[in-house]
Each structure stands twice: as C-alpha cells, then as structure tokens.
Coordinates of C-alpha atoms and ligand atoms in Angstrom, one line a residue:
X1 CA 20.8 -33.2 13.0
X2 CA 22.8 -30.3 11.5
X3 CA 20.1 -27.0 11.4
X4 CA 19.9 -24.5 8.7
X5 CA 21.9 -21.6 9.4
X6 CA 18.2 -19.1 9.6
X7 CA 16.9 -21.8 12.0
X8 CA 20.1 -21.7 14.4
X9 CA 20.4 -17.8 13.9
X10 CA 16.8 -17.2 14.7
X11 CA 16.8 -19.7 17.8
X12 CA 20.2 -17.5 19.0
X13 CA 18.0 -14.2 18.5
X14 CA 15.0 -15.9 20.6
X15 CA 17.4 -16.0 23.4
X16 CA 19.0 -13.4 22.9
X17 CA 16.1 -11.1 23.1
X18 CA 15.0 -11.7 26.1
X19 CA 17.8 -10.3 28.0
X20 CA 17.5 -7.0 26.3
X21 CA 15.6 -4.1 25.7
X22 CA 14.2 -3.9 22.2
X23 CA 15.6 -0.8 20.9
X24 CA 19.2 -2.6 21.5
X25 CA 17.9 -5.7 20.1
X26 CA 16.9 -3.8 16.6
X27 CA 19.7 -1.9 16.7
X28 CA 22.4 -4.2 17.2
X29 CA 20.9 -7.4 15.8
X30 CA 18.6 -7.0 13.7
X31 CA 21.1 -5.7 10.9
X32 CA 22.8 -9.1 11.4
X33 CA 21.4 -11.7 8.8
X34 CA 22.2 -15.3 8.6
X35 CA 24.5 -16.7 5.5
X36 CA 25.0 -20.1 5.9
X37 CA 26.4 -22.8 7.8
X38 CA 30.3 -24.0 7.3
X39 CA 30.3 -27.2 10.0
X40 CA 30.0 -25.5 13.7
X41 CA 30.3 -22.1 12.2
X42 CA 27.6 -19.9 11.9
X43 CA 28.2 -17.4 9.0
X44 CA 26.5 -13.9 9.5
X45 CA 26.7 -10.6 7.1
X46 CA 26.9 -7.3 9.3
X47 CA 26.6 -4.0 7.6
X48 CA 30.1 -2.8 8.9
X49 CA 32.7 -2.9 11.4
X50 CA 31.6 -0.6 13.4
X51 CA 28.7 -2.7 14.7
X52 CA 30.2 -6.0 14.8
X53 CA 32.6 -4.4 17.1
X54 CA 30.1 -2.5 19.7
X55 CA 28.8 -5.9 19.2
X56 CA 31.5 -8.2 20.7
X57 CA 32.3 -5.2 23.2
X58 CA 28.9 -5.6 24.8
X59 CA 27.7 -8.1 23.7
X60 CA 29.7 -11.5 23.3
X61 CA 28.8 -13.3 26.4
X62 CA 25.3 -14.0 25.6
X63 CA 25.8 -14.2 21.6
X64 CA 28.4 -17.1 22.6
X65 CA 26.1 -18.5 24.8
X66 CA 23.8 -18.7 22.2
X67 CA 25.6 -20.0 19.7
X68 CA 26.8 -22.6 22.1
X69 CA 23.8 -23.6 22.7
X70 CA 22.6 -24.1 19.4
X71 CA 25.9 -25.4 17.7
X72 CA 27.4 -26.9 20.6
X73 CA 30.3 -26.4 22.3
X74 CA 32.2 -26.2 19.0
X75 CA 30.3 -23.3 17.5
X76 CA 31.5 -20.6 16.4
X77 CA 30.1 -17.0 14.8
X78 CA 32.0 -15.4 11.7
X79 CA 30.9 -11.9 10.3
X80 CA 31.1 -11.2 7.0
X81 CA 30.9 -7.3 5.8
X82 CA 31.0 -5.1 3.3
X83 CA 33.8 -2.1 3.3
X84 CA 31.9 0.2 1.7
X85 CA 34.9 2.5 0.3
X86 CA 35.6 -0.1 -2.2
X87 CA 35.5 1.1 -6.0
X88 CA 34.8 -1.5 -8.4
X89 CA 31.4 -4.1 -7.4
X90 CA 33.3 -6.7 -8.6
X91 CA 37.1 -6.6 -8.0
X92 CA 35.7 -6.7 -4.4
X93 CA 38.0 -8.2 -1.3
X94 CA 35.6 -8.5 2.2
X95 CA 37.5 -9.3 5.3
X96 CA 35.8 -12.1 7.7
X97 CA 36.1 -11.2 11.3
X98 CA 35.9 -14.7 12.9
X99 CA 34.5 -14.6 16.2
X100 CA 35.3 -17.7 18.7
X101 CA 34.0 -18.1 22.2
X102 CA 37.2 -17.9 23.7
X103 CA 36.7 -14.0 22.8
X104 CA 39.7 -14.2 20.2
X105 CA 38.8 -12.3 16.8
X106 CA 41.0 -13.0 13.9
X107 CA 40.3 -11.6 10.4
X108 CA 40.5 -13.4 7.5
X109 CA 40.3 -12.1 3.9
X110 CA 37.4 -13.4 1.3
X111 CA 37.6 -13.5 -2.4
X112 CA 34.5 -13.8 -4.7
X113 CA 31.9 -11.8 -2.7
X114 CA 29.8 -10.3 -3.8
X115 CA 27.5 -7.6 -2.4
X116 CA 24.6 -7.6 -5.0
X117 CA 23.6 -11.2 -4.2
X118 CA 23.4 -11.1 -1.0
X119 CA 20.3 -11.9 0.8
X120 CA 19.0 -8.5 2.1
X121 CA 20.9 -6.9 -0.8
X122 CA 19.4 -8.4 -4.0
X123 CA 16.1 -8.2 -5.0
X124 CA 14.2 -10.1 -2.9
X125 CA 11.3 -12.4 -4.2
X126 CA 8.4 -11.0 -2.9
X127 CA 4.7 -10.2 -3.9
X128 CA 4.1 -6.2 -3.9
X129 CA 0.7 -6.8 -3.1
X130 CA 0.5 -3.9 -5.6
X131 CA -2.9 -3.8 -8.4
X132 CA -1.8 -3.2 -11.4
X133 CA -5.4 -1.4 -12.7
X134 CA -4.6 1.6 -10.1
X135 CA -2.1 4.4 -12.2
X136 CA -1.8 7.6 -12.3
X137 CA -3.0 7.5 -15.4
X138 CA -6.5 6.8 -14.5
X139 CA -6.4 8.8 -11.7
X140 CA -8.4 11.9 -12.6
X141 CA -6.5 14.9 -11.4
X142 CA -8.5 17.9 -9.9
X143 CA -8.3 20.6 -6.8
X144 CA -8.6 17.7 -4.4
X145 CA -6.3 15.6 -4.7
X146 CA -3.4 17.9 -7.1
X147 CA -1.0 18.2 -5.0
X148 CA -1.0 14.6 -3.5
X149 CA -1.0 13.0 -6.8
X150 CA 2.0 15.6 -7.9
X151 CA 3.6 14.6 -4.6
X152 CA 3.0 10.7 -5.8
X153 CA 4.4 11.3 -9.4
X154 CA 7.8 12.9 -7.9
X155 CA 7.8 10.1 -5.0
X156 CA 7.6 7.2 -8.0
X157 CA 10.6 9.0 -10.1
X158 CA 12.9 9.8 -7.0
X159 CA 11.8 7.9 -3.6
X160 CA 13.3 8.3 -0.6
X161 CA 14.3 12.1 -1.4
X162 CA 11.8 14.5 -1.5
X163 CA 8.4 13.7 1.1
X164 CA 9.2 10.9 3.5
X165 CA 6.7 9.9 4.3
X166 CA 3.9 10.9 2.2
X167 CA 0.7 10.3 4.2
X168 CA -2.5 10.9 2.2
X169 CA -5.1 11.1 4.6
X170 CA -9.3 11.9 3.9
X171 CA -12.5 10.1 4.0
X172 CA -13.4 7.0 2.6
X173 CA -13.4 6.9 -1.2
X174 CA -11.5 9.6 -2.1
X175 CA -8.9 7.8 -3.7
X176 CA -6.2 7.1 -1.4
X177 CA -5.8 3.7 -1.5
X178 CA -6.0 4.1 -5.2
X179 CA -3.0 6.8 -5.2
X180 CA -0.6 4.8 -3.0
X181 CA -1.0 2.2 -5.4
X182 CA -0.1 4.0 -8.3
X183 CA 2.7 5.3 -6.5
X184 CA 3.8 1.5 -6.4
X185 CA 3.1 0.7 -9.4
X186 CA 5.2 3.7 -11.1
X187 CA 7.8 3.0 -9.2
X188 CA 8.2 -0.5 -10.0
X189 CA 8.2 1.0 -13.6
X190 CA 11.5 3.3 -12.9
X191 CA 13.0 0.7 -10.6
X192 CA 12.1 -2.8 -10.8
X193 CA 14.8 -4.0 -9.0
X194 CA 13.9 -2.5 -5.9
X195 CA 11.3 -4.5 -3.4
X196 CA 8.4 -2.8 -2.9
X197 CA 5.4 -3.8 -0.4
X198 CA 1.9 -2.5 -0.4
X199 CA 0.2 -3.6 2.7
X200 CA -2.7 -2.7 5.2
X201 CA -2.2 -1.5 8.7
X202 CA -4.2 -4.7 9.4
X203 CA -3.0 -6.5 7.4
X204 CA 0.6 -5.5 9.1
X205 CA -0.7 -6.2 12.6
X206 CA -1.9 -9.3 12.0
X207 CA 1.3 -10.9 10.5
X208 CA 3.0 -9.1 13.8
X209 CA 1.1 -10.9 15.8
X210 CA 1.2 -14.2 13.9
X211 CA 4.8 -13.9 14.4
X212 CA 4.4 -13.3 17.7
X213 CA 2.7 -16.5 18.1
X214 CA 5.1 -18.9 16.0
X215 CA 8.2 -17.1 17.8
X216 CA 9.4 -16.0 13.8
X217 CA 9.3 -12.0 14.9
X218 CA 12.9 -11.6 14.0
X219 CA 12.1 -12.9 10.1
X220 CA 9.2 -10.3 10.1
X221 CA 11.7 -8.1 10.8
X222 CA 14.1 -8.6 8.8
X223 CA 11.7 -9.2 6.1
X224 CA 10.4 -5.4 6.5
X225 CA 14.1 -3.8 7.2
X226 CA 15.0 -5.4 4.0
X227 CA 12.3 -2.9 1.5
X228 CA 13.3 -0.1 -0.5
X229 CA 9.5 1.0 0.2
X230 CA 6.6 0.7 2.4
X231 CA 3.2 1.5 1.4
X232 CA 0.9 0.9 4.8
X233 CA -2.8 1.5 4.3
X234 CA -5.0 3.2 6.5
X235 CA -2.6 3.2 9.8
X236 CA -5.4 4.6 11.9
X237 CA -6.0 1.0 12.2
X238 CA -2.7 0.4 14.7
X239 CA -4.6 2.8 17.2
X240 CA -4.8 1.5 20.5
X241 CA -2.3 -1.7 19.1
X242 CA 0.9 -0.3 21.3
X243 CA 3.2 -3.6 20.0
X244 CA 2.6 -3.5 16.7
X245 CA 2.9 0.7 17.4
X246 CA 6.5 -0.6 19.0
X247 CA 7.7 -2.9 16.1
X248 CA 6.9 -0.2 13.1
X249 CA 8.4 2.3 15.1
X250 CA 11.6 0.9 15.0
X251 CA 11.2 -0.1 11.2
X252 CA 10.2 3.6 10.1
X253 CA 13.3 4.7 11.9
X254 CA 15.1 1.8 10.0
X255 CA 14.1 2.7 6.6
X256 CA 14.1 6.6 7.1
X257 CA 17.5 6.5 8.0
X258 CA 18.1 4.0 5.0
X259 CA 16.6 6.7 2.9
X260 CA 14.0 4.5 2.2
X261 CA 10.6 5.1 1.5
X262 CA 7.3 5.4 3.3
X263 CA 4.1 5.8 1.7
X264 CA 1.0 5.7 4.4
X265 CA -2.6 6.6 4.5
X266 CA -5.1 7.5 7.1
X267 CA -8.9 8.5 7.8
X268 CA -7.7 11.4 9.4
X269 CA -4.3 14.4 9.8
X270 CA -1.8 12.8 11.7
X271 CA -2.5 15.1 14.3
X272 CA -6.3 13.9 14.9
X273 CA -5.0 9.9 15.1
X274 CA -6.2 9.2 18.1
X275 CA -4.3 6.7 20.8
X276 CA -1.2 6.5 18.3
X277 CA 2.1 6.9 20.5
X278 CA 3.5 10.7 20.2
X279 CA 6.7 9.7 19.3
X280 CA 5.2 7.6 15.9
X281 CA 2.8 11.1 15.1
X282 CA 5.7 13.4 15.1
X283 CA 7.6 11.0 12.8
X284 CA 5.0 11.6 10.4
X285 CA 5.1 15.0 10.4
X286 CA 8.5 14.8 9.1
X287 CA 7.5 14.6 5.3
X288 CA 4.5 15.5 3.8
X289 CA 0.9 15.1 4.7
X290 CA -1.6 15.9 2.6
X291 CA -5.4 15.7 2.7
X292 CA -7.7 14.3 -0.2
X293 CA -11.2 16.2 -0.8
X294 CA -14.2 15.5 -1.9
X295 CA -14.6 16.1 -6.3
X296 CA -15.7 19.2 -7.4
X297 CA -18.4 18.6 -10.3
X298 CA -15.7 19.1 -12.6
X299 CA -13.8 16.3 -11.2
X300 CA -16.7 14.2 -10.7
X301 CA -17.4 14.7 -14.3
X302 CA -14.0 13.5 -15.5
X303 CA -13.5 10.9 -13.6
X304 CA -17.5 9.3 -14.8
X305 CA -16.1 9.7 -18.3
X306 CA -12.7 8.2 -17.5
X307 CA -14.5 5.0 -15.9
X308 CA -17.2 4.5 -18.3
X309 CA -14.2 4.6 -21.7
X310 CA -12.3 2.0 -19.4
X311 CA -15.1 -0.5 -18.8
X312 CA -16.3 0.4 -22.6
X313 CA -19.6 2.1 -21.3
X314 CA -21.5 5.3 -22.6
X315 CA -24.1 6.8 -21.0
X316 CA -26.2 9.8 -22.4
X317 CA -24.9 12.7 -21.4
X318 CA -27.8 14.0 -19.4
X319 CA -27.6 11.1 -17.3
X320 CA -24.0 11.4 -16.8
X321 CA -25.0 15.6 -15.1
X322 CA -27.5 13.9 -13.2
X323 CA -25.3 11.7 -11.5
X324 CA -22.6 13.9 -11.2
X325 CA -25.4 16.7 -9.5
X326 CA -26.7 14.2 -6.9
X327 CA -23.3 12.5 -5.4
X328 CA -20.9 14.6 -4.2
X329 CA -19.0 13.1 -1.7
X330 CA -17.4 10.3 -2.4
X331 CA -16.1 8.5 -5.9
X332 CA -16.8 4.8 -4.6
X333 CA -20.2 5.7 -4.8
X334 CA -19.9 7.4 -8.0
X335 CA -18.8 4.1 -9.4
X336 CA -21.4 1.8 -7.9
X337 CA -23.9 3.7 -9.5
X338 CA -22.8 3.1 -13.2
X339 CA -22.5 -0.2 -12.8
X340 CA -25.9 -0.7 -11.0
X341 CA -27.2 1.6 -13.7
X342 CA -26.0 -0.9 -16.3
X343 CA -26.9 -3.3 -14.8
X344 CA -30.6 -2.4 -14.7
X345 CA -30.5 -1.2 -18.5
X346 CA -28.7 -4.5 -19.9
X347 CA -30.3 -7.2 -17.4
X348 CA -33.7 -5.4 -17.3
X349 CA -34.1 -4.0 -20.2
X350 CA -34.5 -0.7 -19.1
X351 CA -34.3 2.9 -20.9
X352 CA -31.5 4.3 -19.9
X353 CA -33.0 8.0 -19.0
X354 CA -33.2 9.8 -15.6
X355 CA -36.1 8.2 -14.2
X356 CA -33.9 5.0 -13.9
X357 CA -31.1 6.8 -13.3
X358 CA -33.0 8.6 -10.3
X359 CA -34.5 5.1 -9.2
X360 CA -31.0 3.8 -9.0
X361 CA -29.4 6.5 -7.3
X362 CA -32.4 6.2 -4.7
X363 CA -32.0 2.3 -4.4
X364 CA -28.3 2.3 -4.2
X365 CA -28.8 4.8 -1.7
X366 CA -30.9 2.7 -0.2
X367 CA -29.1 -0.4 -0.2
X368 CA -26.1 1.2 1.6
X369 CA -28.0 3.3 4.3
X370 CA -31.5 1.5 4.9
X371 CA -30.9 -1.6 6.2
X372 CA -31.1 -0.7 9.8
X373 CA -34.0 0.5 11.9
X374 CA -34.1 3.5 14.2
X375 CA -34.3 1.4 17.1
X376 CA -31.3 -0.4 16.2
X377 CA -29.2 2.8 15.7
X378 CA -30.6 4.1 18.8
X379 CA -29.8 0.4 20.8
X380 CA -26.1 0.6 19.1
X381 CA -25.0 4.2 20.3
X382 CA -25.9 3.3 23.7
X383 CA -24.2 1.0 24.0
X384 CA -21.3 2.4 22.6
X385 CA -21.7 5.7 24.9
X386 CA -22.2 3.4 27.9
X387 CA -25.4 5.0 28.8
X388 CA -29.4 3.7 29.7
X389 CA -31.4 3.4 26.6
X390 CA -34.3 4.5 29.0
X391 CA -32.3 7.3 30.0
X392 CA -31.9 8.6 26.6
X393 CA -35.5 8.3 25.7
X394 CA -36.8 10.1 28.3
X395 CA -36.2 13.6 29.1
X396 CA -32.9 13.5 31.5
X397 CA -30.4 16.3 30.4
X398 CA -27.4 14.5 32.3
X399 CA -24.7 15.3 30.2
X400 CA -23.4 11.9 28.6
X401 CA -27.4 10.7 28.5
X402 CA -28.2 14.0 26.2
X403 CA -25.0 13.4 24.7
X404 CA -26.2 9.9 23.4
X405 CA -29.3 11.2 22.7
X406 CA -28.4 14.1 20.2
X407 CA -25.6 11.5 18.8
X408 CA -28.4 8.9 18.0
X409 CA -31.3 11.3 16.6
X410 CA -27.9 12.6 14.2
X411 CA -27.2 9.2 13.0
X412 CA -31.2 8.3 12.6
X413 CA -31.3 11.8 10.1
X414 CA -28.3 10.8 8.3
X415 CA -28.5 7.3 7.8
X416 CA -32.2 7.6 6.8
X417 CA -33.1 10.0 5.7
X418 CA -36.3 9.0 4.4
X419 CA -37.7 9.3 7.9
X420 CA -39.4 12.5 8.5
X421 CA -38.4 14.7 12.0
X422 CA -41.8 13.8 14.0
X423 CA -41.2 10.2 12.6
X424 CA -37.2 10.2 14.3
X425 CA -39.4 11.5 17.5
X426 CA -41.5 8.6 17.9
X427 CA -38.6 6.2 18.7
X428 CA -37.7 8.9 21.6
X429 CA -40.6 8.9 23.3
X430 CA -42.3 10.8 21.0
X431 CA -40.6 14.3 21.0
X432 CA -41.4 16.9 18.5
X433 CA -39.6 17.7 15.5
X434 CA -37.8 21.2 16.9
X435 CA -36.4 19.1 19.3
X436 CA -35.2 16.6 16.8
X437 CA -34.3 19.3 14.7
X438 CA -31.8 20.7 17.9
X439 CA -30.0 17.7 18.4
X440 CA -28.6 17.8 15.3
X441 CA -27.7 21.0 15.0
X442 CA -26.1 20.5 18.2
X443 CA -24.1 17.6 17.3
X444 CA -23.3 19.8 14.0
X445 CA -21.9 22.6 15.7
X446 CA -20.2 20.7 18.6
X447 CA -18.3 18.9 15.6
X448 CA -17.2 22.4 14.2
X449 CA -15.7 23.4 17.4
X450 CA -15.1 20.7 19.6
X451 CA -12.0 18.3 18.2
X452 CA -12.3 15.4 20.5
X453 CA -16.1 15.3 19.8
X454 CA -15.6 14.9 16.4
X455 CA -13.6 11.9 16.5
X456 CA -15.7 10.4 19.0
X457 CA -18.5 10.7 16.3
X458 CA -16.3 9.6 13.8
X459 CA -15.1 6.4 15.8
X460 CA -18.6 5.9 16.3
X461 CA -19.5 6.1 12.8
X462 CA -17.1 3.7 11.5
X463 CA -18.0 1.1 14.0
X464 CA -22.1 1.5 13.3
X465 CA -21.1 1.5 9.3
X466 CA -19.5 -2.0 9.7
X467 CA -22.4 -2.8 11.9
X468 CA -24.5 -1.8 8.6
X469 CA -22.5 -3.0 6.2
X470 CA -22.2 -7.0 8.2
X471 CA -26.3 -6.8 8.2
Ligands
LIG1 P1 -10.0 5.4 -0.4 O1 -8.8 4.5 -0.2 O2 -9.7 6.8 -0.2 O3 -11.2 4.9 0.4 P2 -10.1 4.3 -3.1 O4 -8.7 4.6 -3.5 O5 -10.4 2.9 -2.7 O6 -10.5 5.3 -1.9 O7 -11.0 4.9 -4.2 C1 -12.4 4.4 -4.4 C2 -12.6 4.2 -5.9 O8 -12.7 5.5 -6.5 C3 -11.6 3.4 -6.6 O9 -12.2 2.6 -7.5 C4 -10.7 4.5 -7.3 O10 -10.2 3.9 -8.5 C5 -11.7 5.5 -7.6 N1 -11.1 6.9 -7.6 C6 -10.9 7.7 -6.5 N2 -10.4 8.9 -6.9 C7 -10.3 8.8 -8.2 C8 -9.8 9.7 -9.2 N3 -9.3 10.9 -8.9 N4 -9.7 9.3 -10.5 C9 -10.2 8.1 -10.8 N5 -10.7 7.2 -10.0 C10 -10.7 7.5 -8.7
LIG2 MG1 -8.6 2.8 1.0

C-alpha cells in the first residue's frame, strides 16, 4: 500500500531523530515539510538552498536510509524551494533539486508554483482559540495596566516589530488573559490572513506530550513553526516541565528569528519564574515585560460601569462606591459580585441597597475563602513544608518547624478572616494572640525582603487555593 507523502515523511523523521541531537534535528529538518507523493518520490519544500545543501553534505546517508526504508529501494527525495529574489509572485520559475540515493543531485526547473499556496505558506486552517468578547475596547484603561494595553494596541497594528515578546505578568484577575486576547483579536482584524493561536502553557504541555505518546512530535512542530503568532498563557505553568521547556525553546527561537510574534503571560517577572531553564528567561527579557496592578478606585469604577452597560445592568450609584470601596484587588471578583448581586435582587426579590449589597460581598467572600477549616489549612502546609504537624503545634523553634508554623497561622488569618487571633491559637495548642499576631508579621516582612520566601508562599498558595477551590 502506497502511504501518504506526511505519513512516509514523518516515519523518515522518527528515524531520523534518533541519531541526532535535537537542536540539529529542528534546525535542519524541521524546516523541511512534506508535498506530495509522485510514485517512489517523495516531494519535500525546503526554505532555500542553502539548507538542502548542508543537508545532503551531512546528512544524506541516514535521510536515504530513511527514505529507503519507507519507499523501498526505489525511493527517492526531491526538494522543492523558493528563490526568494524573484520579483513577480506569479511569473515564478522554482528549481527542483532531485536528490537520489546514489548521492547524484540534478536540478530540474518547475513551472506553475506557487508560493502562497503552499502548505506552511498559506493560511493555514486552524482555530485561534481566540474569544471574541475580550477587546480592547472593553478593556478599561487605567495606571495599571496603560502601558501594557498601549504595548497590545501597537503589537495588534505591527506584530513582530516592536516588543517580542510581550509578557504581561501580575496576579490573578488583573486582566491578562483578557489583554492577550484582545491582542488576538485585533490582530486578526488588521491581518486575517495570518494564523494566529491562543493557547495555555498547559494546554501546550499537554498536546507536547500527547505527541510524545502517539510518535506525531514532528506535526506538533511543524504545526507551531508554521504561526505568524503565539499567545501562550500563564507559562509559569512549564516550570519544572524541562521537555516541553526544550521543544518551545526551539520554537521561540524559530518564530523570533521569523520575526514572528510572541505574546505570553505569567503570575510572576520573568526573573522570579522559578525552575524555568536560564536560557528560556533571558529570551524573555528580550522584548518587553510588563506588570499588571491592582485598579485604583478610579479604574474599579470604570470598569463596574463598563460591565454593567454590556450585560444591560444598572445599579444605584451608591451601591456601585460601595463595591468599588470594599474590593480592591482583583477585577474577577469585582465581577462575581454584580452578578451575584443580581442575582439576589431578581431571583429573590430583594432591594437592591447596601445591606444586600454588604450581605453579598460578605457571602461571596465567603464562598471563595470559607470552605476550609483551620485544621485543614494547618494539615495542608505540613505537608507541603515536609514537617511534623505535632512539631508545629508545639513550641519547637527548629527552623523549618517555626517556618510552617508562622506560614500556616498567615494562611488561617487570610483565608478566614472571620476567626478572631485567640480563636487561630486554639488550633496551635492554644497560643495567645501576640503570638499569632508575630507569625504573621513575620511571614509579612520575610516576604518584603526575602525573594525565595516569597515564592515559596506564593507556590504554596496556589496549590492550597486549588485545594479550596476542588472542595
Ligand atoms: P487574569 O488572566 O489576569 O487572571 P482575566 O483576564 O481573566 O485575568 O480577567 C478577569 C476578568 O476581569 C475578566 O472577565 C476580564 O474581562 C476582566 N477585566 C480585567 N481587567 C479589566 C479591565 N481593565 N477592563 C475590563 N475588564 C477587565
Ligand atoms: Mg488568566
């Protein structure tokens, strides 16, 4: 049975890669993507001459083994490129460079090619993953977030030129996600012929290693190589994750050099990304990083009024100062409250004043932080300090045992905060509130000045939110 011309090319690449490192495998074969099949001979475009020659110089033993293997003894590889000093799209004459595995090359001019429908070249059919409801335009501008919604705007008009990469980087519910989007988006606007993917760092890891797993890395390869741009989600997610760390790598080097663009986000300054490879950190420090803050009560205000015209909402105005008084940090929040506070008036006919606006602040609140005891807090940052939960309800001041202790009694206070000092002491053995009261200053000032601390607490976090959040 006669194969398709990407199953035979990608069977040659399996072999192939084995017997070499992967930088020389991305750089010398990747480029190379599969045309078609005329009988035995495998038809392949190569970016220029250049390569196919360094190619054939170093190369040709196990490419013809390859192709020998797959084809048969008959088979043979032709390359088909694109002189890029040509003129006119159209009036355009390609030379084929036919390779056969007795080492001969022979070139052989093509009519009728045509670089913009190429695969690789053209507009490929993909989903951008992008949502359409995140724009600039509803993207409230303020002091915390000017210059990386400016940075977006310019990035959308002219990509590839000005800040590559962007990285937008903050905590959660600032807006990020939402920006990187409208970067999309926009861009799509200007230039819809150019393929654009918004995807998670997860997301990205776990194709990676589902392509691992059904042998098809080299079409996850070529698939990425092929974008214009690359909008990756929080990539403090590939921490720790050294292959897929490897694999985009070697694509950010692809696309950069393309003068493609990068768009990425992150919890944290690309300097703070903990167990990311060097070499990937100072790669982002190439373009533009730039943090997202927490609202000012300007912003907050603007962006409540935005929300509440889009979903066709009013709210008294008193309300609206309330709300925008009491949360500060983060707009996520900002939103769940409206819609639980319209919720309450419409489904429960309820006044819409402050006391239900307080109540639903409170409960929301509630819901997000109060679903998890002390104890369980307590159990959960031993564990994750590796320490005796014993220990850290006694009185040892052994360094990681206190440790876990002040990180614990800091998580109690600020996940519920309806607890009261002397009640936080009870669940350590009953200690007194100026000793509660010192373990969280402690943890706050060791956060001030002690970097590594600080992420520890903030790993820590994360992990005991998603603990809260699965309860
Ligand atoms: P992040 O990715 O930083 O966690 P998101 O982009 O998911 O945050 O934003 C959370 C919510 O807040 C989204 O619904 C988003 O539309 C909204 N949001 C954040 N910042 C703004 C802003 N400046 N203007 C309007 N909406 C915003
Ligand atoms: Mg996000």
């Amino acid at each position: 049975m006669v194969q398709d011309h990407v199953t035979v090319w990608n069977n040659v690449l399996e072999q192939i890669k084995n017997s070499l490192n992967v930088e020389d495998f991305m750089r010398w074969f990747i480029p190379l993507k599969p045309l078609r099949m005329e009988g035995s001979v495998l038809i392949v475009e190569a970016p220029n001459e250049f390569l196919v020659e360094r190619l054939e110089e170093n190369y040709i033993d196990i490419l013809r083994k390859g192709i020998r293997s797959e084809i048969g003894e008959k088979g043979q590889l032709k390359y088909q490129y694109i002189k890029t000093n040509s003129t006119s799209k159209n009036s355009f004459q390609s030379p084929v460079r036919i390779s056969h595995p007795s080492r001969n090359t022979t070139t052989i001019p093509v009519s009728a090619y045509n670089p913009f429908v190429m695969p690789g070249l053209k507009k490929m059919d993909i989903d951008s993953n992008l949502n359409p409801n995140y724009t600039f335009d509803n993207f409230i501008e303020g002091s915390c977030n000017r210059l990386a919604r400016q940075a977006g705007i310019q990035i959308a008009k002219d990509p590839g030129k000005n800040f590559n990469p962007l990285i937008l980087y903050g905590n959660v519910g600032l807006g990020k996600t939402h920006l990187v989007q409208a970067i999309g988006n926009s861009l799509l606007k200007y230039f819809p012929e150019k393929n654009v993917i918004y995807t998670s760092a997860e997301k990205f890891t776990q194709q990676f290693i589902n392509s691992v797993k059904d042998n098809r890395t080299n079409e996850f390869s070529q698939f990425y190589h092929g974008l214009d741009v690359l909008i990756i989600d929080d990539i403090q997610f590939l921490a720790g994750k050294s292959g897929t760390q490897e694999i985009f790598f070697h694509l950010f080097n692809h696309l950069h050099q393309q003068g493609k663009q990068i768009v990425l986000t992150s919890d944290r300054a690309p300097h703070e990304l903990k167990d990311i490879e060097d070499r990937l950190v100072n790669r982002f420090k190439w373009g533009l990083s730039t943090d997202l803050t927490s609202p000012d009560y300007e912003t907050r205000m603007a962006i409540i009024i935005a929300k509440m015209e889009e979903k066709g909402i009013k709210l008294p105005e008193r309300i609206i100062d309330f709300i925008c008084l009491n949360l500060k940090s983060n707009i996520r929040e900002l939103e769940g409250i409206i819609i639980s506070l319209i919720a309450q008036s419409s489904i429960n006919n309820r006044k819409l004043d402050i006391e239900l606006a307080q109540e639903v602040i409170k409960n929301y609140t509630a819901k997000v932080n109060h679903e998890i005891s002390p104890e369980e807090i307590l159990e959960f940052i031993c564990r994750e300090c590796n320490v005796n939960i014993d220990a850290v309800r006694g009185k040892s001041r052994k360094g990681p045992v206190a440790q876990a202790r002040h990180i614990s009694i800091y998580f109690i206070r600020k996940h519920l905060s309806n607890l009261t000092l002397k009640e936080i002491g009870e669940t350590f053995g009953g200690k007194d509130h100026s000793t509660i009261l010192h373990s969280i200053k402690a943890v706050d000032i060791q956060m001030e000045t002690d970097k590594s601390f600080l992420a520890k607490v903030e790993e820590i976090e994360k992990k005991l939110n998603k603990n809260i959040k699965r309860k």
